[in-house]
XYZ file of C-alpha atoms in Angstrom:
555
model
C 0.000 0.000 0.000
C 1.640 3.538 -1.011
C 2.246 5.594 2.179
C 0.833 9.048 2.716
C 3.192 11.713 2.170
C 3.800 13.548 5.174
C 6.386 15.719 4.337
C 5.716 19.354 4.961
C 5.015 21.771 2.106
C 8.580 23.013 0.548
C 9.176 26.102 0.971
C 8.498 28.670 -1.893
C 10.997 28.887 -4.603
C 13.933 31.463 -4.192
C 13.740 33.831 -6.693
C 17.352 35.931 -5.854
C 20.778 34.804 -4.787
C 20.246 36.138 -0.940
C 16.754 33.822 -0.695
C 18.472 30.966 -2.202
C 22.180 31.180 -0.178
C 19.423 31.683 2.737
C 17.513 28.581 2.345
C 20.425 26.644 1.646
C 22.538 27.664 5.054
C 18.753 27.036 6.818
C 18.026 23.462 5.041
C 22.172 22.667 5.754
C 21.399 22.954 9.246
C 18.332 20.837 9.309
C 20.454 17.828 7.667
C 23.132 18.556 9.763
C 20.881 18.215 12.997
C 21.136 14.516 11.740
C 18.080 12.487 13.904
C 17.753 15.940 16.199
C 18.531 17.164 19.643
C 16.923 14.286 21.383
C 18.679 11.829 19.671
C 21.885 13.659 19.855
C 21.217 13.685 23.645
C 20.941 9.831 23.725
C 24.181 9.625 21.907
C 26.143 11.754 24.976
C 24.504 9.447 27.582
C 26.046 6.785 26.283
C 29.125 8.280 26.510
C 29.516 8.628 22.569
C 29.511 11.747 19.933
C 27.632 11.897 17.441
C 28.772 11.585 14.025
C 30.225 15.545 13.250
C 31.492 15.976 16.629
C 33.621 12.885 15.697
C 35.407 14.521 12.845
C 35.676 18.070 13.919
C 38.057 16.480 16.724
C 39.686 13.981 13.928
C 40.383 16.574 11.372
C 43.224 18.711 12.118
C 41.900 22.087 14.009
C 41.902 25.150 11.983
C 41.403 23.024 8.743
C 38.228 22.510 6.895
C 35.870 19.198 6.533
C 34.510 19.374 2.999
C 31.423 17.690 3.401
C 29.971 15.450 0.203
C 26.742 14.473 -0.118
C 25.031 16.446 2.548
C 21.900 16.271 0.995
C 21.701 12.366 0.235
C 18.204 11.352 1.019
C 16.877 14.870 1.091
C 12.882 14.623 1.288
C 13.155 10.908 0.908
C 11.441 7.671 2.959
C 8.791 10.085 4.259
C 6.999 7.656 5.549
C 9.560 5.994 7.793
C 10.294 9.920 9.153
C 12.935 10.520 5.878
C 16.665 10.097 6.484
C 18.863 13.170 7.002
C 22.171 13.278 5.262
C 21.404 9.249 4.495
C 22.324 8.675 7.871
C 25.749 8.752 7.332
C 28.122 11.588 6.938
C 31.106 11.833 4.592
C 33.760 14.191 3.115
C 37.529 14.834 3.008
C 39.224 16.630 6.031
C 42.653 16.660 6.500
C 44.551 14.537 9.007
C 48.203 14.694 10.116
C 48.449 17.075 7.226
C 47.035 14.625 4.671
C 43.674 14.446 2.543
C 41.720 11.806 3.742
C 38.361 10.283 3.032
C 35.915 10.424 6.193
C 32.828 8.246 6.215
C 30.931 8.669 9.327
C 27.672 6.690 10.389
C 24.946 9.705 12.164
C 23.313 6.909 14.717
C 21.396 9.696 15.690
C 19.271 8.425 12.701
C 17.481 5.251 12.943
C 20.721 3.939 14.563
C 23.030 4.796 11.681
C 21.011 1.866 9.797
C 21.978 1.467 6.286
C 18.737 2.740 3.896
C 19.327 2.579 0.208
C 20.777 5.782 -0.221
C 23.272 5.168 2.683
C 24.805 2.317 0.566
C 25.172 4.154 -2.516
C 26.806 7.015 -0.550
C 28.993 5.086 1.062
C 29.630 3.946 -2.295
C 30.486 6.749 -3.958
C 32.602 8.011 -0.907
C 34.411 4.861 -1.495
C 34.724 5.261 -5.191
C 36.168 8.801 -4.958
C 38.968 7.654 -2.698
C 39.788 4.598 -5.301
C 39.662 7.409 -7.761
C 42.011 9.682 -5.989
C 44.108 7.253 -3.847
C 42.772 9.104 -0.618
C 43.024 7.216 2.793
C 39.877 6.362 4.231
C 38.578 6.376 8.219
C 35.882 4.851 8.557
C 33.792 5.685 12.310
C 31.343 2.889 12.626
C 28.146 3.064 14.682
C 25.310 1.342 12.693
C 22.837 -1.205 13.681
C 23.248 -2.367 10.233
C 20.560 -2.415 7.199
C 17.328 -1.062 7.644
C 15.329 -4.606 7.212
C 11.862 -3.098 6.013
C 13.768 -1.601 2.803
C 16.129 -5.452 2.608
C 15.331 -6.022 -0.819
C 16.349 -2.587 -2.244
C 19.361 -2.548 -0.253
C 21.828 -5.780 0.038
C 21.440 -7.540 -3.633
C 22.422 -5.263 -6.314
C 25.853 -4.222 -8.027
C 25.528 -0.644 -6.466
C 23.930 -1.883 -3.031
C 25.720 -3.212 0.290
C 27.774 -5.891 -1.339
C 29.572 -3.424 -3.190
C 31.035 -1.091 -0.325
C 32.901 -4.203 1.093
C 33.837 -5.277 -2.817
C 35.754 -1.619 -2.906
C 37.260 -2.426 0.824
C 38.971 -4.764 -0.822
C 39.935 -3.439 -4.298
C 41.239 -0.254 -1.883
C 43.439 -2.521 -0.068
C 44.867 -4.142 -2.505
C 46.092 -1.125 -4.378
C 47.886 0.033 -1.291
C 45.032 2.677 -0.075
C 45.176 3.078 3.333
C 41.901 1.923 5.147
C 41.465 2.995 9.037
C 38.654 1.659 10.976
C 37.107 2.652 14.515
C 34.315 1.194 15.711
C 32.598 3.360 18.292
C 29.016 1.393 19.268
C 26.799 -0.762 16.977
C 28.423 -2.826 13.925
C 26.717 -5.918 13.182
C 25.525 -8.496 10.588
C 27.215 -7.903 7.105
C 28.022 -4.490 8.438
C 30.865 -6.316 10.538
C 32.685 -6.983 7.546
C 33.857 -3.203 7.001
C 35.693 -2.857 9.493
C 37.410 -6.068 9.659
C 38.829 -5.762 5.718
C 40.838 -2.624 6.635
C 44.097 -1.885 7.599
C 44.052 -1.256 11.090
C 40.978 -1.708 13.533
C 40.566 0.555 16.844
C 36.887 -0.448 18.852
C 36.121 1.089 21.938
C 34.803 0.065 25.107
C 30.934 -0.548 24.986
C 31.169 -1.457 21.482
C 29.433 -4.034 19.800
C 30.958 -6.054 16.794
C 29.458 -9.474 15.797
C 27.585 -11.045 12.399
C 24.503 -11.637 14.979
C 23.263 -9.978 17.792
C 22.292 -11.718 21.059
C 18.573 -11.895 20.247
C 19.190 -12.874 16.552
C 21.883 -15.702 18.094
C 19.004 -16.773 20.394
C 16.582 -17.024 17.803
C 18.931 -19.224 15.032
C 20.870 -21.446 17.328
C 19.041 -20.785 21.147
C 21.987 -19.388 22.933
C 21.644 -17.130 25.439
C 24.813 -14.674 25.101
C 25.454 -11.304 26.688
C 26.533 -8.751 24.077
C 29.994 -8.287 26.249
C 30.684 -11.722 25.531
C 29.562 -12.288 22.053
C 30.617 -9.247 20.459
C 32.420 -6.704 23.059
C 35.879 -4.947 23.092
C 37.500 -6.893 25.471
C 36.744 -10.000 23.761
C 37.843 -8.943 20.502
C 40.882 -7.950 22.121
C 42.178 -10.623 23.848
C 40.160 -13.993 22.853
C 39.068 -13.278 19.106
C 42.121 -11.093 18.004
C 39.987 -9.139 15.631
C 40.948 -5.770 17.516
C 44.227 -4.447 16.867
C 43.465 -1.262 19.337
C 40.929 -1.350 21.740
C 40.165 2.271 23.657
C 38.285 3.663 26.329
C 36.206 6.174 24.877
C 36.055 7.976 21.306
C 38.623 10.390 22.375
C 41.293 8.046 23.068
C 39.937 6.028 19.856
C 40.621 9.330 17.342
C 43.811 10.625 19.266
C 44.998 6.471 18.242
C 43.763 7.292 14.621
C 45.387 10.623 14.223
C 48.660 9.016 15.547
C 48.804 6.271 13.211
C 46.811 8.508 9.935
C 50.717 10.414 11.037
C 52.818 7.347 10.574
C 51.914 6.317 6.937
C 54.272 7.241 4.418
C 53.671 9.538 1.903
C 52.236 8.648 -1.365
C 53.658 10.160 -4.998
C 51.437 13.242 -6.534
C 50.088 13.458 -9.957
C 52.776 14.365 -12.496
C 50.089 17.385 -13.379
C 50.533 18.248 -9.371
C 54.713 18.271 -9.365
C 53.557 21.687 -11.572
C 52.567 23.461 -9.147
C 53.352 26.709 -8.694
C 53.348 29.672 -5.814
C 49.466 30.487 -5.673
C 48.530 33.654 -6.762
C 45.074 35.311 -5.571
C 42.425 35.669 -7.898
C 40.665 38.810 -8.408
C 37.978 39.722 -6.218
C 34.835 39.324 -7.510
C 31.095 38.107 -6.442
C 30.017 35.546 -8.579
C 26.381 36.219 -7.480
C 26.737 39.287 -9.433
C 28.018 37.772 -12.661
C 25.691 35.570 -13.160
C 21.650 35.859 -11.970
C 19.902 33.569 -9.864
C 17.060 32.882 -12.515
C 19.995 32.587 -15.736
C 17.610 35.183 -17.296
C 20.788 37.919 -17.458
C 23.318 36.704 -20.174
C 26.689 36.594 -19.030
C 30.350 36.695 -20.000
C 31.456 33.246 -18.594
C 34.940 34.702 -18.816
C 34.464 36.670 -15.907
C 33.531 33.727 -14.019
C 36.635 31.819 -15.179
C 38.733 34.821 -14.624
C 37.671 35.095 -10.773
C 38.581 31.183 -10.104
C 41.954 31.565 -11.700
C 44.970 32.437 -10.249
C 45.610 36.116 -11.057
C 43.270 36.316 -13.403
C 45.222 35.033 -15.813
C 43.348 32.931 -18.341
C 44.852 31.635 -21.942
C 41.892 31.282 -24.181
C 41.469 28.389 -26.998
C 40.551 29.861 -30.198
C 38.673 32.676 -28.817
C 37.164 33.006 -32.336
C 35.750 30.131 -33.095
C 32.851 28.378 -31.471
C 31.980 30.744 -29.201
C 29.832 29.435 -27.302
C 32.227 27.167 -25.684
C 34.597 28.382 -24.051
C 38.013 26.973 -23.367
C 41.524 27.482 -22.517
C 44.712 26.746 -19.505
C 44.357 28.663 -16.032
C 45.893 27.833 -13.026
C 44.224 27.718 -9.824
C 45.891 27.190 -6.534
C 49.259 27.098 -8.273
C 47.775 23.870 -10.312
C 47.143 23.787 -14.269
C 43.914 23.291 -15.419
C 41.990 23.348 -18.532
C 38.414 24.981 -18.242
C 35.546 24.211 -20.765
C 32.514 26.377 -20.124
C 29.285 27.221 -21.576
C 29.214 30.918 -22.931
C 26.097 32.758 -22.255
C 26.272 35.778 -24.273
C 24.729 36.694 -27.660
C 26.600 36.056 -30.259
C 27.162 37.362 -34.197
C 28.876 34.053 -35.428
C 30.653 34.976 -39.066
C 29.365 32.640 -41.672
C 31.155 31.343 -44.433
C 31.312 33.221 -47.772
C 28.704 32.060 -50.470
C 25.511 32.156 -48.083
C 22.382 33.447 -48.445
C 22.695 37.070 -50.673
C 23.420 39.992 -47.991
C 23.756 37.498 -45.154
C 27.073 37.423 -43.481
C 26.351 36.306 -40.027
C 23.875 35.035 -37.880
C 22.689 35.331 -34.115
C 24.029 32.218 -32.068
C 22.249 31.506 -28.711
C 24.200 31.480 -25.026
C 24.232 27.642 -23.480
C 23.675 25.935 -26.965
C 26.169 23.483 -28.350
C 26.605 24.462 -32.032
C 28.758 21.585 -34.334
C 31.883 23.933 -34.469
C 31.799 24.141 -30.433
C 31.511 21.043 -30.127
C 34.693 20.515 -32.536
C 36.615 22.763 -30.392
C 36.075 21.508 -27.131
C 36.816 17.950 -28.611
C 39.944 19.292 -29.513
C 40.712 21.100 -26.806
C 40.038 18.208 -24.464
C 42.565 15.954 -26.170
C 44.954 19.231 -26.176
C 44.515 18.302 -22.101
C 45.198 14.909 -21.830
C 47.909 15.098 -24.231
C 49.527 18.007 -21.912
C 48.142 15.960 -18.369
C 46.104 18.312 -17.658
C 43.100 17.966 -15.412
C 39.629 19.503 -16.791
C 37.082 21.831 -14.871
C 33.730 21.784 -16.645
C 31.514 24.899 -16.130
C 28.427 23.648 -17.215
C 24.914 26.091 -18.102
C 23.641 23.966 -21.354
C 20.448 24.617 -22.412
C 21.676 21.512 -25.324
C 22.834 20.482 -28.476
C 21.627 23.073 -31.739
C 18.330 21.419 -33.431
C 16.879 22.613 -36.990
C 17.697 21.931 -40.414
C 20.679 23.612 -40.776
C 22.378 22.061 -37.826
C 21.234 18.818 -39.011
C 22.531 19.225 -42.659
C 26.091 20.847 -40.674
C 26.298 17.327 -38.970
C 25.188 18.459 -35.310
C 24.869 14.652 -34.424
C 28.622 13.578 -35.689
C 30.367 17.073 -33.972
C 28.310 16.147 -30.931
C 29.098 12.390 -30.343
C 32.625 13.914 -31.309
C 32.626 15.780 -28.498
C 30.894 13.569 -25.846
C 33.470 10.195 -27.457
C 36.295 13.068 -26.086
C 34.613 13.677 -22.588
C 34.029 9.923 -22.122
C 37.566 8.462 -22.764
C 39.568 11.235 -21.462
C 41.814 10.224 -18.843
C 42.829 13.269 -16.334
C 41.137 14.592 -13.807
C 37.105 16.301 -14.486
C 35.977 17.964 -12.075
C 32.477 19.856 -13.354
C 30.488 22.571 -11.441
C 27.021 23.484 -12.396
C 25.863 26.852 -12.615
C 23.074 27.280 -14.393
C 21.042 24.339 -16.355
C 22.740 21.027 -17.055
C 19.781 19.741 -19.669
C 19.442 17.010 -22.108
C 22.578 15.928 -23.796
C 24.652 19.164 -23.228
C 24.820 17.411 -19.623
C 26.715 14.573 -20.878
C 28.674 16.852 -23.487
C 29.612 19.224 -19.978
C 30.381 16.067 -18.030
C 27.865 14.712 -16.327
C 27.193 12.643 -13.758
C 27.470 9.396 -16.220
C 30.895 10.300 -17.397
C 32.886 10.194 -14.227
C 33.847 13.548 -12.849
C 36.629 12.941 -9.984
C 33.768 15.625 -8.418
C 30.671 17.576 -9.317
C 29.777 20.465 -7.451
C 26.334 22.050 -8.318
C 25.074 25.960 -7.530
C 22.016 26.573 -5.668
C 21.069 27.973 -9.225
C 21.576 24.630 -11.039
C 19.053 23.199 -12.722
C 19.233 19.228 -13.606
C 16.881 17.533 -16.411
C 15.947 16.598 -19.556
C 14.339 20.150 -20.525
C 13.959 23.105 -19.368
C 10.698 23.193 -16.627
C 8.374 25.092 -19.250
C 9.459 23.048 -22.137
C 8.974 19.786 -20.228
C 5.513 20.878 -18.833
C 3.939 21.709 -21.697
C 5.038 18.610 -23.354
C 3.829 16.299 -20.769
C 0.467 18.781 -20.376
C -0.120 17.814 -24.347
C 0.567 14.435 -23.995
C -2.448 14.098 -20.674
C -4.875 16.409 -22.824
C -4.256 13.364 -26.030
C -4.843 10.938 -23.197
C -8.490 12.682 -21.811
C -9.562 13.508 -25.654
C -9.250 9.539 -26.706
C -10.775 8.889 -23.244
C -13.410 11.167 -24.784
C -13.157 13.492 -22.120
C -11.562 17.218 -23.273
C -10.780 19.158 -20.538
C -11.744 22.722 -20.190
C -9.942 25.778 -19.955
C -9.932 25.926 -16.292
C -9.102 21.971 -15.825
C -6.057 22.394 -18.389
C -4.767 25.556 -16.983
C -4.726 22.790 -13.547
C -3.472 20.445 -15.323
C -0.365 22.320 -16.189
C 0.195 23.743 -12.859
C 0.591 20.330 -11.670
C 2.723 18.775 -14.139
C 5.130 22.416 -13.052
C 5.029 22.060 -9.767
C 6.222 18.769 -10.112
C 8.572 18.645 -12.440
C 9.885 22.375 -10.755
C 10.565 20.076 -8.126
C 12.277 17.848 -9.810
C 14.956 20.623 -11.332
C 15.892 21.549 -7.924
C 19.748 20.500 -6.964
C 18.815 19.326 -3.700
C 16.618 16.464 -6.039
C 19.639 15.874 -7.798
C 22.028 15.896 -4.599
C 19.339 13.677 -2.689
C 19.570 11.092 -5.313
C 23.829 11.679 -5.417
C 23.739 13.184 -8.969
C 26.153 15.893 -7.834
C 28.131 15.346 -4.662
C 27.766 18.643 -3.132
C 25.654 21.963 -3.445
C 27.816 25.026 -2.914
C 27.646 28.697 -2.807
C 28.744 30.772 -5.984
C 31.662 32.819 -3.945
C 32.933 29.120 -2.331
C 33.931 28.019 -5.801
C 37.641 28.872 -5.714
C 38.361 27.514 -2.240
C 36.134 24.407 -2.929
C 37.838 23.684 -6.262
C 41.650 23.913 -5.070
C 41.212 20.916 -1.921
C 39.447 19.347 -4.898
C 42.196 19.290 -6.884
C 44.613 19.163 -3.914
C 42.549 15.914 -3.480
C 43.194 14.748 -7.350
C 46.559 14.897 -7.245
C 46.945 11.814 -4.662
C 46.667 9.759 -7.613
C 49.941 9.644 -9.801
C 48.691 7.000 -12.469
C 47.111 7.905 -15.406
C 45.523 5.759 -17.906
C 46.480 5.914 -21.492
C 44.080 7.861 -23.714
C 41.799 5.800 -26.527
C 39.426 7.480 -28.317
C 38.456 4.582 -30.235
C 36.451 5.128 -33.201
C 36.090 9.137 -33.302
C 34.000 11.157 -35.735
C 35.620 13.455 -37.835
């Protein structure tokens, strides 16, 4: 039986950049209050922190925890009381001076039980660290999956399985693995922990592939949970326990000790180039481009405040305009940028036209076939220099009409998207504006493997555009009704479409798209810069680089 929503009304839909950096500080917070103060207060009696408080005394102090995923779950399992944050919180803080991968179950909600989206964040945490060769900690307090939601979360490629599958591909390249386990981890759960490198539980812990009831039940033993699953047994009879600990204090002081023992790992060849990091010029991004993308803008200007001084070398400035691309540097690293342009432009046309006609208008955040070519280009200009890629993506799509068609649109475009796919440094994309149709996979998209994809509170994530899409779908219920030989009226249509908005206006939101993990983060405009260096800073763990195959590209 489908559950009754319960979620309260969303609030109403920012219109400028102070209402929509507003709501996303307030609806950070909620998430961040994980299961909420009560729960948080049940965690302290038990002598435990919660989940944050963990890492803010992990990562080293005056350094930053760049959260990921904050808004996994967002407005989902309403009828189970929704999931904050997935019930798990990860990012990359810094320990002992190095980058490293923190995944964090919240027990403040529903125990820090796995739900569906908690696997497939834990997931991707994992698969950015494989990516990047970043350490992992692990801080493990879960009471394992949630059962009512068993079938959608332990079977699948991309479900529970998997996250102990990448525990072991991580170890055997040499990654690192810390685990702590600071209260519940049980059933398959147990695993985790076990497959890492080095193992701290603390005192009151609990660490067995049944609990007491569940051993009761299957076999008829009565066991206490000291005895069947607690430190002190781990630690002296079962030898699973390399370090066992009082208290989580003494269990992250261990961590940080030993995070400051491991050698250190080669950078990126890209990375060795590094050079003294020059400021970029100060400039609020909010005021470049609009909230609403209804103000063209010069995406130049947004390039030129991420880059180091400024200083941005353009790739045939002349030609496809409205992609832009070229080398920056930012932090001291190289980097190639390819970003949508969102002025008006007078394209020249070739000689021969139509009499008197010598140009034509060419639209902002369209893909036209000789943009396409360029970026193509200019993406295997990067990998050939080992370069890594920032995508600054605000596609409307791909050019449609005759005379794109007869210019070979299709061929220039699959040109382009063969580059994106097989190219082997670093992407890291940030959404803007709107990522629609197939410009997102031509701007590096979610399905093409960015190392990380960072969205703006202004980003906009479908197959259309939200009046394009309605009115579509609207014409498509209306042929539905007339063949059910009932034509709706004016006022019933004019209903009709408001619903099929709201809905899909819903849908276009970011914190859909970051609920569901299609970008790993939402952050604001002026954050950019800072964001995108510890990306990169976080890239550059990795020193291998595949070699490039395009395979069968268009010309």
């Amino acid at each position: 039986m489908t559950q009754p929503d319960t979620r309260a009304p969303a609030p109403p839909t920012a219109a400028t950049w102070p209402e929509a950096l507003a709501r996303l500080a307030a609806d950070q917070q909620k998430v961040r209050a994980g299961g909420g103060p009560k729960a948080q207060q049940r965690q302290h009696e038990k002598n435990r922190l919660t989940a944050r408080e963990r890492i803010a005394r992990l990562v080293d102090e005056g350094t930053p925890f760049d959260e990921l995923m904050t808004f996994a779950g967002w407005e989902m399992y309403p009828e189970v009381g929704g999931a904050p944050s997935g019930g798990t919180v990860t990012g990359i803080g810094t320990i002992a001076g190095r980058p490293w991968m923190i995944v964090a179950n919240d027990a403040t909600v529903k125990a820090g039980a796995f739900f569906p989206i908690t696997a497939k964040k834990v997931i991707r945490a994992q698969t950015i660290a494989l990516e990047n060769r970043l350490p992992v900690v692990y801080l493990v307090d879960s009471a394992g999956v949630y059962l009512p939601m068993q079938d959608e979360i332990f079977p699948d490629q991309d479900d529970f399985g998997r996250v102990f599958y990448l525990n072991a591909r991580m170890s055997a390249k040499g990654i690192p693995q810390i685990a702590a386990i600071m209260g519940n981890c049980v059933a398959g759960g147990a695993y985790l922990p076990v497959m890492c490198d080095t193992l701290i539980m603390t005192e009151g812990s609990g660490l067995y592939l049944a609990g007491p009831a569940l051993v009761k039940a299957a076999i008829g033993q009565v066991v206490e949970s000291e005895e069947l699953g607690g430190a002190d047994m781990h630690a002296s009879i079962a030898g699973t326990v390399d370090y066992k600990e009082p208290d989580d204090e003494a269990a992250l002081k261990r961590i940080r000790a030993l995070a400051g023992m491991y050698a250190e790992g080669e950078v990126a060849p890209w990375a060795k180039r590094r050079a003294e990091v020059q400021p970029a010029p100060e400039r609020d991004l909010t005021e470049v481009v609009s909230f609403d993308g209804s103000k063209p803008y010069d995406v130049r200007e947004v390039i030129t405040a991420l880059a180091d001084g400024g200083e941005f070398h353009e790739f045939k400035p002349e030609y496809g305009q409205t992609l832009v691309c070229g080398f920056a540097r930012v932090g001291g690293y190289p980097v190639g940028f390819v970003a949508n342009q969102r002025t008006v432009i007078k394209k020249k046309l070739k000689s021969g036209g139509e009499p008197g006609l010598r140009t034509r208008i060419e639209v902002g955040g369209v893909i036209y076939g000789d943009s396409a070519d360029k970026a193509a280009r200019f993406i295997l200009d990067a990998n050939q220099a080992g370069v890594p890629l920032v995508f600054l993506s605000d596609v409307t799509g791909f050019m449609v009409g005759r005379d794109s068609e007869q210019e070979g649109i299709i061929r220039r475009g699959a040109k382009l998207v063969n580059a994106v796919s097989n190219s082997v440094v670093p992407k890291i994309t940030i959404i803007t504006g709107g990522s629609f149709g197939a410009g997102n996979y031509a701007m590096n998209g979610k399905a093409y493997g960015p190392r990380f994809l960072f969205a703006w509170p202004s980003a906009k994530y479908a197959v259309m555009s939200g009046n394009a899409a309605a009115k579509t779908l609207l014409d498509i219920q209306v042929a539905a009704l007339q063949r059910q030989g009932h034509p709706p009226d004016d006022e019933e249509l004019q209903r009709l479409y408001d619903e099929v908005k709201a809905k899909y206006d819903t849908e276009l939101d970011p914190r859909y798209a970051a609920a569901r993990l299609w970008v790993d983060e939402i952050i604001a405009p002026n954050d950019t810069r800072e964001r995108l260096i510890r990306a990169l800073e976080a890239c550059a763990q990795n020193p291998q680089q595949e070699e490039l195959k395009v395979g069968v590209f268009q010309v």
